[in-house]
CSV table of N, CA and C in Angstrom, one decimal:
chain,number,residue,atom,x,y,z
A,248,MET,N,0.8,-1.2,0.0
A,248,MET,CA,0.0,0.0,0.0
A,248,MET,C,0.9,1.2,0.0
A,249,MET,N,0.6,2.2,-0.9
A,249,MET,CA,1.4,3.4,-1.0
A,249,MET,C,0.8,4.4,0.0
A,250,ASN,N,1.7,5.2,0.5
A,250,ASN,CA,1.3,6.3,1.4
A,250,ASN,C,0.7,7.5,0.6
A,251,LYS,N,-0.3,8.1,1.1
A,251,LYS,CA,-0.9,9.3,0.5
A,251,LYS,C,-0.1,10.5,0.8
A,252,ILE,N,0.2,11.4,-0.2
A,252,ILE,CA,0.9,12.6,0.0
A,252,ILE,C,-0.1,13.8,-0.2
A,253,ILE,N,-0.1,14.6,0.8
A,253,ILE,CA,-1.1,15.7,0.8
A,253,ILE,C,-0.2,17.0,0.8
A,254,SER,N,-0.5,17.8,-0.2
A,254,SER,CA,0.1,19.2,-0.4
A,254,SER,C,-0.9,20.2,0.1
A,255,ILE,N,-0.4,21.2,0.8
A,255,ILE,CA,-1.2,22.3,1.2
A,255,ILE,C,-0.9,23.5,0.3
A,256,ASP,N,-2.0,24.0,-0.3
A,256,ASP,CA,-2.0,25.1,-1.3
A,256,ASP,C,-1.4,24.8,-2.6
A,257,ILE,N,-0.2,24.2,-2.7
A,257,ILE,CA,0.5,23.9,-3.9
A,257,ILE,C,1.6,22.8,-3.6
A,258,PRO,N,1.7,21.8,-4.5
A,258,PRO,CA,2.8,20.9,-4.3
A,258,PRO,C,4.2,21.6,-4.4
A,259,SER,N,5.1,21.3,-3.4
A,259,SER,CA,6.4,21.8,-3.4
A,259,SER,C,7.1,21.5,-4.8
A,260,GLY,N,7.7,22.5,-5.3
A,260,GLY,CA,8.4,22.4,-6.6
A,260,GLY,C,7.6,22.6,-7.8
A,261,LEU,N,6.3,23.0,-7.7
A,261,LEU,CA,5.5,23.3,-8.8
A,261,LEU,C,5.3,24.9,-8.9
A,262,ASP,N,5.5,25.4,-10.1
A,262,ASP,CA,5.3,26.8,-10.3
A,262,ASP,C,3.8,27.1,-10.4
A,263,GLY,N,3.3,27.9,-9.5
A,263,GLY,CA,1.8,28.1,-9.5
A,263,GLY,C,1.3,28.9,-10.6
A,264,GLU,N,2.1,29.6,-11.4
A,264,GLU,CA,1.6,30.4,-12.5
A,264,GLU,C,1.7,29.6,-13.8
A,265,MET,N,2.8,29.0,-14.1
A,265,MET,CA,3.0,28.4,-15.4
A,265,MET,C,2.9,26.8,-15.4
A,266,GLY,N,2.9,26.2,-14.2
A,266,GLY,CA,2.7,24.8,-14.1
A,266,GLY,C,4.0,24.0,-14.3
A,267,ASN,N,5.1,24.7,-14.4
A,267,ASN,CA,6.4,23.9,-14.6
A,267,ASN,C,6.8,23.3,-13.3
A,268,ALA,N,7.3,22.1,-13.4
A,268,ALA,CA,7.7,21.3,-12.2
A,268,ALA,C,9.2,21.3,-12.2
A,269,CYS,N,9.8,21.5,-11.0
A,269,CYS,CA,11.2,21.3,-10.7
A,269,CYS,C,11.5,19.8,-10.8
A,270,GLU,N,12.8,19.5,-10.9
A,270,GLU,CA,13.2,18.1,-11.0
A,270,GLU,C,12.8,17.3,-9.7
A,271,THR,N,12.7,18.0,-8.6
A,271,THR,CA,12.3,17.3,-7.4
A,271,THR,C,10.9,17.7,-6.9
A,272,VAL,N,10.0,17.9,-7.8
A,272,VAL,CA,8.6,18.2,-7.4
A,272,VAL,C,7.9,17.1,-6.6
A,273,VAL,N,7.1,17.5,-5.7
A,273,VAL,CA,6.2,16.6,-4.9
A,273,VAL,C,5.1,16.2,-5.8
A,274,LYS,N,4.8,14.9,-6.0
A,274,LYS,CA,3.7,14.4,-6.7
A,274,LYS,C,2.6,14.0,-5.6
A,275,ALA,N,1.7,14.9,-5.5
A,275,ALA,CA,0.7,14.8,-4.4
A,275,ALA,C,-0.4,13.8,-4.8
A,276,SER,N,-1.0,13.2,-3.8
A,276,SER,CA,-2.2,12.4,-3.9
A,276,SER,C,-3.4,13.4,-3.9
A,277,TYR,N,-3.3,14.4,-3.0
A,277,TYR,CA,-4.3,15.4,-2.8
A,277,TYR,C,-3.6,16.7,-2.7
A,278,THR,N,-4.2,17.8,-3.3
A,278,THR,CA,-3.7,19.1,-3.0
A,278,THR,C,-4.9,19.9,-2.4
A,279,ILE,N,-4.7,20.4,-1.2
A,279,ILE,CA,-5.7,21.2,-0.5
A,279,ILE,C,-5.4,22.6,-0.8
A,280,TYR,N,-6.2,23.2,-1.7
A,280,TYR,CA,-5.8,24.6,-2.0
A,280,TYR,C,-6.7,25.6,-1.2
A,281,LEU,N,-6.1,26.8,-1.0
A,281,LEU,CA,-6.7,27.8,-0.2
A,281,LEU,C,-7.3,28.9,-1.0
A,282,GLY,N,-8.6,29.0,-0.9
A,282,GLY,CA,-9.3,30.1,-1.7
A,282,GLY,C,-9.6,29.7,-3.1
A,283,LEU,N,-8.7,30.0,-4.0
A,283,LEU,CA,-8.8,29.7,-5.4
A,283,LEU,C,-7.7,28.8,-5.9
A,284,PRO,N,-7.9,27.9,-6.9
A,284,PRO,CA,-6.9,27.1,-7.4
A,284,PRO,C,-5.9,28.0,-8.2
A,285,LYS,N,-4.6,27.6,-8.2
A,285,LYS,CA,-3.6,28.3,-9.0
A,285,LYS,C,-3.7,27.9,-10.4
A,286,GLN,N,-3.5,28.8,-11.3
A,286,GLN,CA,-3.6,28.5,-12.7
A,286,GLN,C,-2.6,27.5,-13.2
A,287,GLY,N,-1.4,27.4,-12.5
A,287,GLY,CA,-0.4,26.4,-12.8
A,287,GLY,C,-0.9,24.9,-12.5
A,288,PHE,N,-2.0,24.8,-11.8
A,288,PHE,CA,-2.5,23.4,-11.6
A,288,PHE,C,-2.9,22.8,-12.9
A,289,PHE,N,-3.3,23.7,-13.9
A,289,PHE,CA,-3.9,23.2,-15.1
A,289,PHE,C,-3.1,23.4,-16.3
A,290,LEU,N,-1.8,23.8,-16.1
A,290,LEU,CA,-0.9,24.1,-17.2
A,290,LEU,C,0.3,23.2,-17.1
A,291,SER,N,1.0,22.9,-18.2
A,291,SER,CA,2.2,22.2,-18.3
A,291,SER,C,2.2,20.9,-17.4
A,292,ASP,N,3.1,20.8,-16.5
A,292,ASP,CA,3.2,19.6,-15.6
A,292,ASP,C,2.2,19.6,-14.5
A,293,GLY,N,1.6,20.7,-14.2
A,293,GLY,CA,0.8,20.9,-13.0
A,293,GLY,C,-0.3,19.8,-12.8
A,294,TYR,N,-1.0,19.5,-13.8
A,294,TYR,CA,-2.1,18.5,-13.7
A,294,TYR,C,-1.6,17.1,-13.3
A,295,ASN,N,-0.3,16.8,-13.7
A,295,ASN,CA,0.2,15.5,-13.4
A,295,ASN,C,0.8,15.4,-12.0
A,296,VAL,N,0.8,16.5,-11.2
A,296,VAL,CA,1.4,16.4,-9.9
A,296,VAL,C,0.5,16.9,-8.7
A,297,ILE,N,-0.7,17.4,-9.1
A,297,ILE,CA,-1.6,17.9,-8.1
A,297,ILE,C,-2.5,16.9,-7.4
A,298,GLY,N,-2.7,15.7,-8.1
A,298,GLY,CA,-3.6,14.7,-7.5
A,298,GLY,C,-5.0,15.2,-7.5
A,299,ASN,N,-5.8,14.8,-6.5
A,299,ASN,CA,-7.2,15.3,-6.4
A,299,ASN,C,-7.2,16.7,-5.7
A,300,LEU,N,-8.0,17.6,-6.2
A,300,LEU,CA,-8.0,18.9,-5.6
A,300,LEU,C,-9.2,19.0,-4.6
A,301,LEU,N,-8.8,19.6,-3.5
A,301,LEU,CA,-9.8,19.9,-2.4
A,301,LEU,C,-9.7,21.3,-2.0
A,302,LYS,N,-10.9,22.0,-2.0
A,302,LYS,CA,-10.9,23.4,-1.7
A,302,LYS,C,-11.1,23.6,-0.2
A,303,VAL,N,-10.4,24.5,0.4
A,303,VAL,CA,-10.6,24.8,1.8
A,303,VAL,C,-10.9,26.3,2.0
A,304,ASP,N,-12.0,26.6,2.6
A,304,ASP,CA,-12.3,28.0,2.9
A,304,ASP,C,-11.5,28.5,4.1
A,305,PHE,N,-10.7,29.5,3.9
A,305,PHE,CA,-9.9,29.9,5.1
A,305,PHE,C,-10.3,31.3,5.5
A,306,GLY,N,-11.5,31.7,5.1
A,306,GLY,CA,-12.0,33.0,5.6
A,306,GLY,C,-11.9,34.2,4.7
A,307,MET,N,-11.4,34.0,3.5
A,307,MET,CA,-11.4,35.1,2.5
A,307,MET,C,-12.8,35.5,2.2
A,308,GLU,N,-13.1,36.8,2.3
A,308,GLU,CA,-14.4,37.3,2.0
A,308,GLU,C,-14.7,37.1,0.5
A,309,LYS,N,-16.0,36.7,0.2
A,309,LYS,CA,-16.4,36.4,-1.1
A,309,LYS,C,-16.3,37.6,-2.0
A,310,LYS,N,-16.4,38.8,-1.5
A,310,LYS,CA,-16.3,40.0,-2.3
A,310,LYS,C,-14.9,40.1,-3.0
A,311,TYR,N,-13.9,39.7,-2.3
A,311,TYR,CA,-12.5,39.7,-2.9
A,311,TYR,C,-12.3,38.7,-4.0
A,312,ILE,N,-12.9,37.6,-3.9
A,312,ILE,CA,-12.9,36.6,-5.0
A,312,ILE,C,-13.7,37.1,-6.2
A,313,GLU,N,-14.8,37.7,-5.9
A,313,GLU,CA,-15.7,38.2,-7.0
A,313,GLU,C,-15.0,39.4,-7.8
A,314,GLN,N,-14.1,40.1,-7.1
A,314,GLN,CA,-13.4,41.2,-7.7
A,314,GLN,C,-12.3,40.8,-8.7
A,315,MET,N,-11.8,39.6,-8.5
A,315,MET,CA,-10.7,39.1,-9.3
A,315,MET,C,-11.1,38.8,-10.8
A,316,ASP,N,-10.2,39.1,-11.7
A,316,ASP,CA,-10.4,38.8,-13.1
A,316,ASP,C,-10.1,37.3,-13.4
A,317,ALA,N,-11.0,36.7,-14.1
A,317,ALA,CA,-10.8,35.3,-14.4
A,317,ALA,C,-9.6,35.1,-15.4
A,318,LEU,N,-8.8,34.1,-15.2
A,318,LEU,CA,-7.7,33.9,-16.2
A,318,LEU,C,-8.1,32.8,-17.2
A,319,GLY,N,-9.1,32.1,-16.9
A,319,GLY,CA,-9.6,31.1,-17.8
A,319,GLY,C,-10.8,30.4,-17.3
A,320,CYS,N,-11.2,29.3,-17.9
A,320,CYS,CA,-12.4,28.6,-17.5
A,320,CYS,C,-12.1,27.1,-17.5
A,321,LEU,N,-12.4,26.4,-16.5
A,321,LEU,CA,-12.2,25.0,-16.4
A,321,LEU,C,-13.4,24.3,-17.0
A,322,PHE,N,-13.2,23.6,-18.1
A,322,PHE,CA,-14.3,23.0,-18.8
A,322,PHE,C,-14.5,21.6,-18.1
A,323,ASN,N,-15.7,21.4,-17.5
A,323,ASN,CA,-16.0,20.2,-16.8
A,323,ASN,C,-17.5,19.9,-17.1
A,324,PRO,N,-18.0,18.7,-16.6
A,324,PRO,CA,-19.4,18.4,-16.9
A,324,PRO,C,-20.4,19.4,-16.5
A,325,SER,N,-20.2,20.0,-15.3
A,325,SER,CA,-21.1,21.0,-14.8
A,325,SER,C,-21.1,22.2,-15.7
A,326,PHE,N,-20.0,22.7,-16.2
A,326,PHE,CA,-19.9,23.8,-17.1
A,326,PHE,C,-20.5,23.4,-18.4
A,327,ALA,N,-20.3,22.2,-18.9
A,327,ALA,CA,-20.9,21.8,-20.2
A,327,ALA,C,-22.4,21.8,-20.2
A,328,LYS,N,-23.0,21.4,-19.0
A,328,LYS,CA,-24.5,21.4,-18.9
A,328,LYS,C,-25.0,22.8,-19.1
A,329,LYS,N,-24.3,23.8,-18.6
A,329,LYS,CA,-24.7,25.2,-18.7
A,329,LYS,C,-24.7,25.7,-20.1
A,330,LEU,N,-23.9,25.1,-20.9
A,330,LEU,CA,-23.8,25.5,-22.3
A,330,LEU,C,-24.9,24.9,-23.2
A,331,LEU,N,-25.5,23.9,-22.7
A,331,LEU,CA,-26.6,23.2,-23.5
A,331,LEU,C,-27.9,23.9,-23.5
């Protein structure tokens, strides 16, 4: 049985903006991200090292999240249903 590796906010060795992984990047089983996911999770090597994503609310007020400009859109089944 393999041990589960949990990363908090971002796996060590992963660039949160571009998704480039260092040679010694942590390959997480789970990444518990704070607030919003990093764009690097979905670019380059990012998706191969983040494992399952889990969101944790750490008290950031919703108004600050709503003020942020979106950098992209994650296409998933829920989003696809909205387009139909």
